[in-house]
XYZ file of C-alpha atoms in Angstrom:
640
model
C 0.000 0.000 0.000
C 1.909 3.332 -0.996
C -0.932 5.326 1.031
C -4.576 4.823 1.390
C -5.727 5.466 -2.217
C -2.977 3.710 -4.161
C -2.013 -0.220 -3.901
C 0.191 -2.891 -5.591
C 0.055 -6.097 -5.852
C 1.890 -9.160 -7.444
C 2.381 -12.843 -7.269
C 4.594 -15.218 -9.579
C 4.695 -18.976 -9.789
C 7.460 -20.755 -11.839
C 7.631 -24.898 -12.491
C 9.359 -27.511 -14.347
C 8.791 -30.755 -15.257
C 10.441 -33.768 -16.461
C 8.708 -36.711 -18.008
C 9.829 -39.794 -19.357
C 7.430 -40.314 -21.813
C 5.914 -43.809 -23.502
C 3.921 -44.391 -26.503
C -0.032 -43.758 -25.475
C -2.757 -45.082 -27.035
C -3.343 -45.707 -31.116
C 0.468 -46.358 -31.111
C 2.395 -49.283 -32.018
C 5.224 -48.380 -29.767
C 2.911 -47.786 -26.928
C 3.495 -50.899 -24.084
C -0.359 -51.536 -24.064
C -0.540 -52.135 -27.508
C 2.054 -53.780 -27.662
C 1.272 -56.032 -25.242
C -2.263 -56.788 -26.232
C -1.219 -57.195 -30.255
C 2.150 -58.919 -29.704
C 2.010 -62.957 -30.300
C 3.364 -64.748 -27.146
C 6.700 -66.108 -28.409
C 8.493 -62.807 -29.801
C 11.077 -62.523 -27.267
C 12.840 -58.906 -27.177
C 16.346 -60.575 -26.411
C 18.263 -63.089 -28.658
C 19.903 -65.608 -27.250
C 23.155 -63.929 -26.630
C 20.949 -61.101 -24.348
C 21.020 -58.285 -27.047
C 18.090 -56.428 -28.343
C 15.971 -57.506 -31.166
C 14.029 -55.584 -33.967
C 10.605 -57.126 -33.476
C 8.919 -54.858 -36.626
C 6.360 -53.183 -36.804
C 4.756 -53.917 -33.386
C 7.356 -52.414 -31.337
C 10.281 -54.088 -28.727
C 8.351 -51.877 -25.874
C 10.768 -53.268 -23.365
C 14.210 -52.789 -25.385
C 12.582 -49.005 -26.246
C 12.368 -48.368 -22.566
C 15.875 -49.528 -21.871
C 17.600 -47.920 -25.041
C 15.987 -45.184 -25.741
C 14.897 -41.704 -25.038
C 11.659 -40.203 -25.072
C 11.954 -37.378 -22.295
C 9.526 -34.098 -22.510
C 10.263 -30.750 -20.298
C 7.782 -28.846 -19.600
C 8.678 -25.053 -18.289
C 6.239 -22.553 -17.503
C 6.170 -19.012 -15.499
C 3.211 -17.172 -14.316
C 2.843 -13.464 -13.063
C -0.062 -10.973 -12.585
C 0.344 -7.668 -11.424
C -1.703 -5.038 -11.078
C -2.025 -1.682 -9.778
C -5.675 -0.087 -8.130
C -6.023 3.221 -7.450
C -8.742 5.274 -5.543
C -9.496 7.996 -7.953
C -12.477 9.591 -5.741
C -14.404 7.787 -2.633
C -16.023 4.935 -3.857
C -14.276 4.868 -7.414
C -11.244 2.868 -8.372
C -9.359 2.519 -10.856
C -7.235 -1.225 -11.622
C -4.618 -2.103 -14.393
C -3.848 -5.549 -14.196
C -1.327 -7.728 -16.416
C -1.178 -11.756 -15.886
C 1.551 -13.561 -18.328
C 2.203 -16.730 -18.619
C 5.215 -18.015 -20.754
C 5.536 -21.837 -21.586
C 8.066 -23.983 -23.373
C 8.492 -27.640 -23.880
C 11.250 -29.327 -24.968
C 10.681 -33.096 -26.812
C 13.610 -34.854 -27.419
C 13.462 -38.576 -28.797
C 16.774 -40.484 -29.569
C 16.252 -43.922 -31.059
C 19.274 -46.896 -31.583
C 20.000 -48.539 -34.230
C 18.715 -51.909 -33.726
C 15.060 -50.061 -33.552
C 15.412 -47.366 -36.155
C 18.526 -48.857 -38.790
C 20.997 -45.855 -38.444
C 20.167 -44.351 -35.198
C 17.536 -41.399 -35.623
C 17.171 -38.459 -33.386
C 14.423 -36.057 -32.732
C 14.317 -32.156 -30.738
C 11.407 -30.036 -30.717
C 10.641 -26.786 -28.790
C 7.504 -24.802 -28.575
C 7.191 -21.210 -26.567
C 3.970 -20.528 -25.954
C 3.746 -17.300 -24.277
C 0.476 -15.820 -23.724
C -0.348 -11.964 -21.924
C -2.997 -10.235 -21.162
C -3.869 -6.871 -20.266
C -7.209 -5.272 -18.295
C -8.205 -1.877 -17.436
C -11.123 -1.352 -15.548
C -13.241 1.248 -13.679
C -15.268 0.018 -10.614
C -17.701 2.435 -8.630
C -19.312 0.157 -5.586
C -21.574 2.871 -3.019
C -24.433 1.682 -0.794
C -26.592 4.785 -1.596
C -28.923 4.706 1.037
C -29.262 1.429 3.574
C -32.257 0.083 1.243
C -30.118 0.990 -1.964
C -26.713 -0.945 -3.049
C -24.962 -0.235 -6.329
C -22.037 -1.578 -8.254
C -20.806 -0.561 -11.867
C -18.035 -1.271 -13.149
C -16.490 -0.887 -16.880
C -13.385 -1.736 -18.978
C -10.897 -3.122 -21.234
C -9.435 -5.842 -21.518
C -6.642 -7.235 -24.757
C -5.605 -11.627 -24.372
C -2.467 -12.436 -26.979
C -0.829 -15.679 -27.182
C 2.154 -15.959 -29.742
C 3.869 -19.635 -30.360
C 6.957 -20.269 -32.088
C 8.016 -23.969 -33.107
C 11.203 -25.315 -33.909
C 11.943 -29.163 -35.254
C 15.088 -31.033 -36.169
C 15.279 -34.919 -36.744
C 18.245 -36.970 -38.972
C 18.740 -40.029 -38.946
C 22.397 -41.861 -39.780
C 24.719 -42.001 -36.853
C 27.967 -43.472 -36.538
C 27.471 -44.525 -32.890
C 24.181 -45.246 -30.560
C 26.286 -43.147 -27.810
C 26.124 -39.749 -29.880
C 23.086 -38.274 -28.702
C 22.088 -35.201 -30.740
C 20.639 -34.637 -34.243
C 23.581 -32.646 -35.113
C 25.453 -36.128 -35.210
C 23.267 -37.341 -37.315
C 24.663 -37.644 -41.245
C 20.941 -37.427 -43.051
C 18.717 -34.451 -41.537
C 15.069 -35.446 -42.369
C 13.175 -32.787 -41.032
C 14.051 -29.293 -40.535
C 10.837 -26.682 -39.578
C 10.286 -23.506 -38.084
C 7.040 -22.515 -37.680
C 4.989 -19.653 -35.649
C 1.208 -19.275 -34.778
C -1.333 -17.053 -32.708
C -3.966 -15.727 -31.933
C -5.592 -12.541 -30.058
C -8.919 -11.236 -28.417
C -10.057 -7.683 -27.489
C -12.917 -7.364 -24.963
C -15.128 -4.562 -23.911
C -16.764 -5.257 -20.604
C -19.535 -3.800 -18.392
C -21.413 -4.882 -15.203
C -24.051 -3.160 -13.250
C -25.258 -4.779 -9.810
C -27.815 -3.430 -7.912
C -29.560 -4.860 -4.818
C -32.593 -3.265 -2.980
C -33.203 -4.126 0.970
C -30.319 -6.854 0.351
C -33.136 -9.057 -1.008
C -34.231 -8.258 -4.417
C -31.056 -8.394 -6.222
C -30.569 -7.776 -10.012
C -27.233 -7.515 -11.990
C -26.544 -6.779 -16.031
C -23.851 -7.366 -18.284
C -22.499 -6.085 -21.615
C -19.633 -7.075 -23.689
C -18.171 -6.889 -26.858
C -15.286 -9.752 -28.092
C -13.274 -9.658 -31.107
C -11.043 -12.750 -32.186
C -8.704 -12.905 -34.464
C -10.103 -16.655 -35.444
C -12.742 -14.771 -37.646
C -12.825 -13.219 -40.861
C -12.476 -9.128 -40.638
C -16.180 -8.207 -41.841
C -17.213 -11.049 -38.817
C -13.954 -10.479 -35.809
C -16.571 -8.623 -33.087
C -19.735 -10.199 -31.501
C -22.090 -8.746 -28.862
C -22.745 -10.864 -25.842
C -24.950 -10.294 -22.804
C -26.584 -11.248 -19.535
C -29.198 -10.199 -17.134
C -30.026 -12.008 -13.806
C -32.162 -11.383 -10.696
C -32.116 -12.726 -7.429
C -34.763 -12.568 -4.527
C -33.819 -13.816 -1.063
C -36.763 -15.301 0.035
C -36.364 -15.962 3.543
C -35.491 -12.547 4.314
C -39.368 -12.159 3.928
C -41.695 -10.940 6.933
C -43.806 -13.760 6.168
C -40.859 -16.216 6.713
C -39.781 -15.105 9.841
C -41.810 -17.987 11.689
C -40.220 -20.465 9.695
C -37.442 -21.790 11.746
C -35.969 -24.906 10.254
C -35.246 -22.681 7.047
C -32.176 -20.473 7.508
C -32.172 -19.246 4.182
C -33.988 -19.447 0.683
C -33.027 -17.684 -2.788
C -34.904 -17.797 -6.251
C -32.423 -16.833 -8.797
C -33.087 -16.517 -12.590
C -30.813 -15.494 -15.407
C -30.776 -14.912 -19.171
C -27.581 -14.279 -21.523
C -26.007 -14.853 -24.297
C -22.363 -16.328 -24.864
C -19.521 -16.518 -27.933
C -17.394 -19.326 -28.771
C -14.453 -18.842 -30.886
C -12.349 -22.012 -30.053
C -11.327 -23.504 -33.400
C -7.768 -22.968 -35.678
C -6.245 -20.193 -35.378
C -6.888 -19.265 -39.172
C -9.679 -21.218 -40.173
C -11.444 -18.094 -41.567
C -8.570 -17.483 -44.156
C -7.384 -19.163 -47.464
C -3.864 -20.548 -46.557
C -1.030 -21.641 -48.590
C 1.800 -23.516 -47.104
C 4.683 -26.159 -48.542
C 2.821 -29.450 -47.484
C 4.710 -32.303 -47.022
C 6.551 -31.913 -50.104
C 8.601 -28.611 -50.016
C 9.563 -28.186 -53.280
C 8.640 -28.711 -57.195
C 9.882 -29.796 -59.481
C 13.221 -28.942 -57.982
C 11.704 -25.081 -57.294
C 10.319 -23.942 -54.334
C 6.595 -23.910 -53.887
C 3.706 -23.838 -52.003
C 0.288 -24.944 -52.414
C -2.915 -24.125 -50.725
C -3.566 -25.618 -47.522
C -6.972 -24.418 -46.612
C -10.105 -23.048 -47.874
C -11.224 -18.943 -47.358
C -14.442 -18.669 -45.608
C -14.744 -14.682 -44.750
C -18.068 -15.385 -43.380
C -17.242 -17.197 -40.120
C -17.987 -16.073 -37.239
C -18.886 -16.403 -33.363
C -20.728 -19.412 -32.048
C -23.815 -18.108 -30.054
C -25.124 -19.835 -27.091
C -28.862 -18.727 -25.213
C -28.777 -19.644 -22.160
C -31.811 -19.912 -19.383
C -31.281 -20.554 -15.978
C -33.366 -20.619 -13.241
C -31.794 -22.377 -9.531
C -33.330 -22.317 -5.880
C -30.531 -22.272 -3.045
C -31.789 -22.995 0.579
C -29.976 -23.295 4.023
C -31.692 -25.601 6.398
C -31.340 -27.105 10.358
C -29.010 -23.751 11.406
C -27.185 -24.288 7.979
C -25.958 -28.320 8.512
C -27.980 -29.078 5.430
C -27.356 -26.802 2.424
C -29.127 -27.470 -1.217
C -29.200 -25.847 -4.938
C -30.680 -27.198 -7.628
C -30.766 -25.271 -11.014
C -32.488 -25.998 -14.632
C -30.957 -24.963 -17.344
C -31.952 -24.227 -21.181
C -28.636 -23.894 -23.728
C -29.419 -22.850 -27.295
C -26.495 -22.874 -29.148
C -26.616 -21.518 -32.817
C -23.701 -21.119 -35.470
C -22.305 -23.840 -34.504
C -18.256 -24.148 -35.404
C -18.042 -27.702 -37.127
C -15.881 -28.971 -40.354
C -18.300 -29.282 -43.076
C -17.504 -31.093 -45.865
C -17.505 -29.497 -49.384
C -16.926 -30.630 -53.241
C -13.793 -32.433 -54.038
C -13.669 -29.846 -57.078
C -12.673 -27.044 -54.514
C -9.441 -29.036 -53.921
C -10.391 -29.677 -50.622
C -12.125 -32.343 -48.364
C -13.720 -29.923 -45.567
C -13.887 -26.609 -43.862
C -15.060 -24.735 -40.805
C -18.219 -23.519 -40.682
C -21.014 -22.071 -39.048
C -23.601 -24.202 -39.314
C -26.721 -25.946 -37.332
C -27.781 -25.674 -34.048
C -27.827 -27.287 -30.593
C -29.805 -27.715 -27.472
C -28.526 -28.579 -24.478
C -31.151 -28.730 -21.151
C -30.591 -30.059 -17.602
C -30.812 -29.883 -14.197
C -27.620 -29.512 -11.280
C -28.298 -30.710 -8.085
C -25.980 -30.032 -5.180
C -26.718 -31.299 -1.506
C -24.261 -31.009 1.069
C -24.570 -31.073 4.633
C -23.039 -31.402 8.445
C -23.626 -35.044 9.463
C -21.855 -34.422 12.705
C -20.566 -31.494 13.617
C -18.445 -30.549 17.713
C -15.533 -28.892 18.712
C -13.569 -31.602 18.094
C -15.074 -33.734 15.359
C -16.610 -32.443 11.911
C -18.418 -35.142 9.521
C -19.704 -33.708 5.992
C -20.931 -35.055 2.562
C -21.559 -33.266 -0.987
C -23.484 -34.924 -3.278
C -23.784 -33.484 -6.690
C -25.497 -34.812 -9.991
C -26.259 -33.619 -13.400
C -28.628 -34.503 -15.543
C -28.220 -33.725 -19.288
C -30.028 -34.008 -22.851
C -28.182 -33.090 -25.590
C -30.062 -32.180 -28.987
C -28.946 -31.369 -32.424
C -32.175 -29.105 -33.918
C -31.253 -27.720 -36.777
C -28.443 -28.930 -39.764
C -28.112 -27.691 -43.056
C -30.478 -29.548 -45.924
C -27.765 -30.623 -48.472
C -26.222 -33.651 -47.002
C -28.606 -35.788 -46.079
C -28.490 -39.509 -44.277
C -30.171 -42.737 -45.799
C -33.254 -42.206 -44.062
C -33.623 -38.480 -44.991
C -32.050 -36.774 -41.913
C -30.002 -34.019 -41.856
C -26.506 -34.624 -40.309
C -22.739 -33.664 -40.362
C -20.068 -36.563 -39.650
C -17.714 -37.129 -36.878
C -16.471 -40.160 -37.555
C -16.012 -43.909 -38.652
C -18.410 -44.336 -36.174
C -20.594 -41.471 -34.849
C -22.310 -38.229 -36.480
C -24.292 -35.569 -35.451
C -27.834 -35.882 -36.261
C -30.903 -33.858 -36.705
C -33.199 -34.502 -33.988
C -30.646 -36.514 -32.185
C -27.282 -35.746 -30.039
C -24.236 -34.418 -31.700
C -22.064 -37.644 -30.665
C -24.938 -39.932 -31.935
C -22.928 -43.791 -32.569
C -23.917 -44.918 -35.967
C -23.210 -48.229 -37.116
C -24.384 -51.975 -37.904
C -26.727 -54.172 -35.458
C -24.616 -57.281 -34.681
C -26.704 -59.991 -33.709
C -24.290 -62.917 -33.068
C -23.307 -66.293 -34.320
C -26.443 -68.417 -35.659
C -25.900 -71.579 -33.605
C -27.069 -73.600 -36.957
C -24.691 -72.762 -39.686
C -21.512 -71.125 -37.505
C -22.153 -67.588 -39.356
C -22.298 -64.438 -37.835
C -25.351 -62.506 -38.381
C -26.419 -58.712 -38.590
C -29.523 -57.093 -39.275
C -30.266 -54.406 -42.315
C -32.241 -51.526 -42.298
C -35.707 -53.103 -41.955
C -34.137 -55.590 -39.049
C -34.309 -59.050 -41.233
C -31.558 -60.642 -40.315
C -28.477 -60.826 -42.708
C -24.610 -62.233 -43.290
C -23.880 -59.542 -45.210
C -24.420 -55.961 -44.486
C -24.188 -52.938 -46.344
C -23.537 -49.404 -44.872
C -27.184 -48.187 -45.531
C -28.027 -50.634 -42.652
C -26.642 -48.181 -40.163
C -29.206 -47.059 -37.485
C -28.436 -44.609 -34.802
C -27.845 -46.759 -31.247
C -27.176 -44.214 -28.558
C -24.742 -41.473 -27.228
C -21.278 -40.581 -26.516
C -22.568 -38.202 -24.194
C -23.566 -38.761 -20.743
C -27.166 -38.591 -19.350
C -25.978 -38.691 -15.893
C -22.508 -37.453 -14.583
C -22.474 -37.001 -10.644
C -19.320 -36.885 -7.679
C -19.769 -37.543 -4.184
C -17.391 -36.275 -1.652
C -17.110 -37.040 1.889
C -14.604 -35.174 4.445
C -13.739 -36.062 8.324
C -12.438 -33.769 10.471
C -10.938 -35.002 14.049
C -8.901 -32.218 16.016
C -5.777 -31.863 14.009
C -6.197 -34.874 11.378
C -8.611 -34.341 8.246
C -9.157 -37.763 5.896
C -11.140 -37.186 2.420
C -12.679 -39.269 -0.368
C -14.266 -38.276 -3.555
C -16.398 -40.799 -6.082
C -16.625 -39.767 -9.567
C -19.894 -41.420 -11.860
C -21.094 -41.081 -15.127
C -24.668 -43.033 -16.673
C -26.296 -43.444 -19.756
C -23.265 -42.966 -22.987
C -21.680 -45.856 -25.044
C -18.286 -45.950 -25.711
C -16.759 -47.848 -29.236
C -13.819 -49.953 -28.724
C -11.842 -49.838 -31.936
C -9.173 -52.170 -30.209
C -11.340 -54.890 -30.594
C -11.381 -54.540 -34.262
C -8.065 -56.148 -34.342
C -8.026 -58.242 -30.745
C -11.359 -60.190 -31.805
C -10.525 -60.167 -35.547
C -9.742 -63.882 -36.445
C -8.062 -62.933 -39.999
C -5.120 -61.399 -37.530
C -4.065 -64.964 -35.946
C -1.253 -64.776 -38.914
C -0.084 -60.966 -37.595
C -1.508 -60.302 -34.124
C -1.804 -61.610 -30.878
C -5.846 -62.413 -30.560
C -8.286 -62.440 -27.599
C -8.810 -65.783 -25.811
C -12.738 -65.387 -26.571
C -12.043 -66.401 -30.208
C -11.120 -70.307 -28.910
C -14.790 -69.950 -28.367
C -15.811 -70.977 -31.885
C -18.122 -72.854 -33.515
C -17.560 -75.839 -34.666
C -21.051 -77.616 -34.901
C -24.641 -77.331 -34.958
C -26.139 -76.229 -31.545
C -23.020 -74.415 -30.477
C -23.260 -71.092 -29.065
C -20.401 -69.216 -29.965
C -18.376 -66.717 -29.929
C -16.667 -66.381 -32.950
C -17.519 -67.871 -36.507
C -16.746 -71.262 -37.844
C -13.243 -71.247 -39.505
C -15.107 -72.338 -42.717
C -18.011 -69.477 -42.548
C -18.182 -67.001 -45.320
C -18.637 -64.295 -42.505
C -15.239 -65.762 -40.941
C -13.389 -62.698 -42.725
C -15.865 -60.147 -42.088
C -16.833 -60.728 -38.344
C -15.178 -57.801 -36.820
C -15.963 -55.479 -39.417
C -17.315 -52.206 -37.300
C -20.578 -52.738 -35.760
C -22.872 -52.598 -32.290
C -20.390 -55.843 -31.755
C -17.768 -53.530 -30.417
C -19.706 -50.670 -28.729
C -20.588 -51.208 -24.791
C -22.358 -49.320 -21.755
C -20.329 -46.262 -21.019
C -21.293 -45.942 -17.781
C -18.497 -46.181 -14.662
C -18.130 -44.711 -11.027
C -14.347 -44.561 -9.791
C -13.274 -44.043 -6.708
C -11.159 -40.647 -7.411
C -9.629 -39.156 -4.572
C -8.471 -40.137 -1.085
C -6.024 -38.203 1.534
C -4.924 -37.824 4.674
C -3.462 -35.085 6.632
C -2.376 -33.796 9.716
C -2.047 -29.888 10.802
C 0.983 -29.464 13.148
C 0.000 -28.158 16.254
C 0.183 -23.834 16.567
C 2.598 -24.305 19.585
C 5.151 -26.068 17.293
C 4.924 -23.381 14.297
C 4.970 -20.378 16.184
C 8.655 -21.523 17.085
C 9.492 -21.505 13.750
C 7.697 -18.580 12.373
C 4.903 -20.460 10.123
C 1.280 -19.717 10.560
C 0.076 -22.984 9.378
C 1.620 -26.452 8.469
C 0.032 -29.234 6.989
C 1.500 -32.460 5.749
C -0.472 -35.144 3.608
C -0.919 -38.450 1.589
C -2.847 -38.848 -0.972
C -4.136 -41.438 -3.384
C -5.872 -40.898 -6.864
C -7.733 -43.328 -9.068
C -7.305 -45.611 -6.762
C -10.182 -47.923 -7.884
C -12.505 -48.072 -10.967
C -15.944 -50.444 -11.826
C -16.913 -50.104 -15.206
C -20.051 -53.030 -15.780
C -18.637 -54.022 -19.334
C -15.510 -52.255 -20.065
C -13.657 -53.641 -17.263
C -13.611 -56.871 -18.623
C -11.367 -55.877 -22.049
C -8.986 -53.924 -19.233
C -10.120 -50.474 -20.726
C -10.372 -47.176 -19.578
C -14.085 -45.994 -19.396
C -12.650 -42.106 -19.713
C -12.218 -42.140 -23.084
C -12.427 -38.966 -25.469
C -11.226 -40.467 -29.096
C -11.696 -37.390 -30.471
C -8.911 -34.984 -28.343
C -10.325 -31.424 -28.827
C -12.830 -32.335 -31.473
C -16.181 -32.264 -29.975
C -17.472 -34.603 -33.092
C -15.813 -37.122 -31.869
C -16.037 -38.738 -28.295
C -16.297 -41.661 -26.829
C -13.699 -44.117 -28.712
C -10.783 -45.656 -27.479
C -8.121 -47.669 -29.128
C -5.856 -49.076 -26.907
C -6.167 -46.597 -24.316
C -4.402 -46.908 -21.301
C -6.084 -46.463 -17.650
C -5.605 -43.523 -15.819
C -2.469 -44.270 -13.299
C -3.205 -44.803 -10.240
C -0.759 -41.838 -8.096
C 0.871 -41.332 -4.633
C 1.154 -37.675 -3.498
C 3.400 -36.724 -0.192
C 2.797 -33.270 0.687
C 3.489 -30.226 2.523
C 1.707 -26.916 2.810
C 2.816 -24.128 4.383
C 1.771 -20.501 5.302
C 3.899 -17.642 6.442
C-alpha cells in the first residue's frame, strides 16, 4: 500500500517438469498395444541377451531400456496489477497476468530399432499476456439501496513459435544429438497465434439486500474470424430474490435461508484454428517442385465465419436448512447454441475435403443438483458429505439440408463411427446391429435396415444406437475432520453414454491370428450345430468379415471410480509459532485408486475415453487406451 488510495500487488509462480514419456494409445510403440497385439513367443532378447528388432509392433521393453523419449515442460506465471482510488467509492485497476511456456521433446532412437540411429528435438514457446483496465464504482446509496458498476478493457495475446530437427544416420548409438546425425530429415520452423479484445460492463444493484438484479455487456473480437465477422455482442441479465429474508418467513425456523435466482444471456465461442477463416497456402509435405520452391494451398477462405452463439436460461433455488448443517441448490438450465463451429464437408472440385463452418444448431437442457450437509458437527469432530449430480439431454435441432443420411435426416459426420444428427445428439454412434453367431450354420449374423436378419451388411443398414454423451454425470465427496487430522474421499460417476472400442477390431478379428496376438474369446468358436459361440466357424463365409465395425464392439459407457483419497495432519500452533509459520500441513494422498466399469472392465479399458482430443465430433472411442495411473502424493503446505 503506498498510502490509502494507491495499492500494488503481485504474485509469480514458476515450475518444471520432467517426463519420461511412452507411446499412449493408437500407437504401435505404446506398451499396451504392444502387449495386447504382440504374439506370445516374440522374445525382445536373442539368445546372446542383445536387443531384437521385433517390426512393426514395437520391442516396448528394449525401447524403454535404449531409448529416449523425455519431454520438459517449463512454464512461469505473473499478474500484477495496480488499483487506485481515484475519488471515494471509485477505483481505478490495471492488471497484467503472463504466462510463458516452453516444452522441450527430445526422442533419440538406436540402431537396432530405427537402422541408423535417428534423433528427434522439438521446442515450442507458448507465451500468452494479457492486459485489463477497468473502472469500478461500488456505493451503498442509502441502507435500502446498493450499487455496483463497473467498466473496462481488456486485450488476451498468445504468440507460439516452433522449432523441429530430426536426422537419422549415426555413426554410434552413444552420440546423442541430431547434429550427429549424417541425413537431416526434417528441418521446420514454424509460428502461430492468436488474439482477443474485450469490452466489458457490469451493473449490480440490490434493494433491501433481497431483491437483487445484476446486467452485463460485452463486446469480443477474435482474431479466429474473418475481418467483416472479428466482433460479436454478448450479454446477460439475472435477478435474485432472497426469500427468507421475507416478513412472512420469519416464523419459519428450520429454514435459515432461501433464494430464487433466474438469469438470461447470451455467450460466444471462438475455439477452433487459429486461421480457419482465411485461405492458406503452405509447402505441405513436399517442399519443393519440381526442384523449385513452392507452395500450395492448404486451406479453404471462408470470410463469413464467425462467433458461435449460445442462449442460455437458468433458473436455480438455493436454501440453508437445520441452522445451515444441510445446504441445497438445484438449477435448470436451457442452452441454445446456434452457429455452430463444425468442419463441413464441401466438393472435391474445390481441392479440398472440408472446412469450418457455421452451421446448425444445438440444445442442451438439464438440471444440477448439489446437496451437502453437516452429518456431525463438535468442537472436536466435523463429519460432511456433498453430493452433486447432473442430468443432461443433448439435442442437435437444426443442420443444413444438403447432405442428407439414408433415411432423410439431416446430419454432419464425426467419424467412422458417430455423427451428429438432426433430432438426435451431436455424438450420436452410428453403425451396424450385430446380432451374433447363428448356432445352426456357424455364421455371424447382422440385421439391415428393416431388421431381417443378414450375413452380409451394407452401410445403408446403419441405425443410430445411442450417445457418446452422458445422461448422468455425478461426484460424491465425503470429508472427516478429528482435532488436528482431516481424511477425504471423492467418487466420480457417469450413466447413460456408449463408448466404441476400436481395439477390438483387431483383438477379436480372427483374420489377424497370422499378424496379431488375438483375444482368448475367439477359442470360443463354432464348430457344430447347436453351439453357441463366440466367434464364426473357420469355414463361414462371414469368418473374414466378423469384426468389421458394428454394435459388436460398442458397450455401456457408464463407470463410477473411486477418485480421490487423503490424509493429513495440521501441526500443532505451539510447534509453528517456534518456527515462524502460521500454518503447516503435511499429507498423503491417493488418486484413481479404484474403478468399476459393468462391461468395459472386462477388455482392461479405460471408461474415460475422449477419441476425439479437442474435437467435440468425436467422443467416446478408445483404441488401446491406457487407464488412468493410479498416483501417490506426499505433501506439505505451508503458510507464512
Amino acid at each position: 500500500e503506498a498510502n490509502d488510495r494507491v495499492r500494488f500487488g503481485a504474485n509469480i509462480g514458476v515450475s518444471r517438469l520432467e517426463y519420461d514419456r511412452i507411446g499412449q494409445d493408437n500407437n504401435t510403440w505404446a506398451p499396451l498395444t504392444t502387449s495386447y497385439l504382440q504374439v506370445p513367443w516374440v522374445e525382445p532378447t536373442d539368445a546372446n541377451g542383445a536387443w531384437v528388432n521385433t517390426g512393426f509392433l514395437a520391442n516396448v521393453v528394449g525401447i524403454e531400456a535404449t531409448s529416449v523419449f523425455k519431454n520438459i515442460t517449463r512454464r512461469t506465471t505473473g499478474n500484477f496489477y495496480t488499483e487506485i482510488e481515484i475519488i471515494d467509492n471509485l477505483k481505478f485497476k490495471t492488471d497484467v497476468g503472463v504466462d510463458l511456456g516452453q516444452v522441450e521433446e527430445t526422442t533419440r532412437n538406436p540402431d537396432v530399432f530405427s537402422p541408423g540411429g535417428s534423433g528427434y528435438k522439438g521446442i515450442w514457446q507458448d507465451n500468452k499476456w494479457l492486459v485489463t483496465n477497468t473502472l469500478n464504482y461500488q456505493k451503498a446509496i442509502t441502507e435500502e439501496h446498493y450499487l455496483s458498476i463497473l467498466v473496462g478493457h481488456s486485450y488476451e495475446r498468445l504468440n507460439i513459435e516452433i522449432i523441429q530437427v530430426e536426422g537419422t544416420g549415426f555413426v554410434s548409438d552413444q552420440l546423442p544429438n541430431v547434429n550427429s546425425a549424417s541425413t537431416p530429415s526434417l528441418t521446420n520452423a514454424e509460428g502461430t497465434g492468436w488474439g482477443i479484445e474485450s469490452f466489458i460492463s457490469r451493473l449490480n444493484y440490490s434493494y433491501l439486500d433481497k431483491y437483487l438484479f445484476e446486467g452485463s455487456f460485452r463486446r469480443d473480437g477474435s482474431s479466429r474470424f474473418g475481418t467483416n465477422n472479428r466482433y460479436g455482442n454478448f450479454w446477460a441479465v439475472s435477478g435474485g430474490w432472497i426469500i427468507s429474508e421475507e416478513t412472512f418467513f420469519t416464523d419459519v425456523s428450520f429454514i435459515d435461508m432461501l433464494k430464487l435466482k433466474a438469469s438470461y444471456g447470451v455467450a460466444g465461442n471462438d475455439q477452433i484454428g487459429n486461421f480457419s477463416s482465411l485461405g492458406l497456402y503452405g509447402a505441405g509435405t513436399i517442399p519443393d517442385y519440381n526442384g523449385n520452391a513452392g507452395i500450395r494451398p492448404s486451406n479453404p477462405p471462408n470470410p463469413d465465419l464467425t462467433w458461435e452463439e449460445t442462449n442460455q436460461m437458468d433458473i436455480s433455488l438455493s436454501g440453508a436448512f437445520l441452522k445451515n448443517k444441510l445446504r441445497m441448490d438445484v438449477s435448470y438450465y436451457i442452452k441454445d447454441t446456434k452457429g455452430l463451429l463444425l468442419d463441413v464437408p464441401i466438393p472435391y472440385l474445390t481441392g479440398f475435403t472440408s472446412r469450418t463452418a457455421n452451421i446448425g444448431e444445438i440444445r442442451n437442457s438439464g438440471i444440477d443438483i448439489s446437496l451437502s450437509g453437516d452429518i456431525v458437527e463438535s468442537d472436536d469432530l466435523l463429519i460432511s458429505t456433498t453430493l452433486n449430480l447432473g442430468f443432461l439431454k443433448n439435442e442437435v435441432t437444426s443442420l443444413p439440408e444438403d447432405n442428407l443420411d439414408e433415411a432423410g435426416r439431416a446430419f454432419v459426420g464425426g467419424s467412422a463411427s458417430q455423427r451428429a444428427v438432426e433430432g438426435y445428439g451431436i455424438n450420436e454412434f452410428y453403425l451396424i446391429r450385430y446380432k451374433g453367431i447363428n448356432p445352426a450354420t456357424g455364421e455371424a449374423e447382422w440385421l439391415d435396415a428393416n431388421g431381417e436378419v443378414t450375413s452380409s451388411p451394407v452401410a445403408a443398414d446403419r441405425k443410430l444406437l445411442g450417445s457418446a454423451i452422458p445422461k448422468l454425470t455425478g461426484s460424491f465427496r465425503g470429508t472427516v475432520k478429528y482435532k488436528d487430522f482431516d481424511f477425504g474421499v471423492l467418487f466420480t460417476f457417469v450413466n447413460g453414454n456408449k463408448v466404441f472400442l476400436g481395439d477390438l477390431r483387431f483383438t477379436d478379428n480372427p483374420n489377424n491370428y497370422d499378424f496379431f496376438n488375438l483375444s482368448t474369446r475367439l477359442l470360443d468358436t463354432w464348430e457344430q450345430p447347436g453351439d453357441n459361440s463366440y466367434a464364426p466357424a473357420f469355414t463361414a463365409t462371414t469368418f473374414s468379415t466378423f469384426a468389421q465395425r458394428s454394435s459388436q464392439q460398442l458397450f455401456d459407457g457408464s463407470y463410477i471410480r473411486f477418485k480421490n483419497i487423503s490424509f493429513g495432519y495440521n501441526l500443532p500452533k505451539s510447534m509453528l509459532e517456534k518456527i515462524s509459520v502460521n500454518n503447516a500441513r503435511v499429507y498423503l494422498m491417493g488418486q484413481n485408486v479404484w474403478t468399476f466399469a459393468s462391461d468395459l472392465w472386462d477388455f482392461g479399458v479405460e471408461p474415460e475415453i475422449n477419441g476425439g482430443a479437442s474435437n467435440a465430433q468425436v467422443q467416446g472411442e478408445s483404441f488401446f487406451t491406457a487407464p488412468m495411473p493410479k498416483t501417490i502424493t506426499v505433501g506439505v503446505n505451508l503458510s507464512f
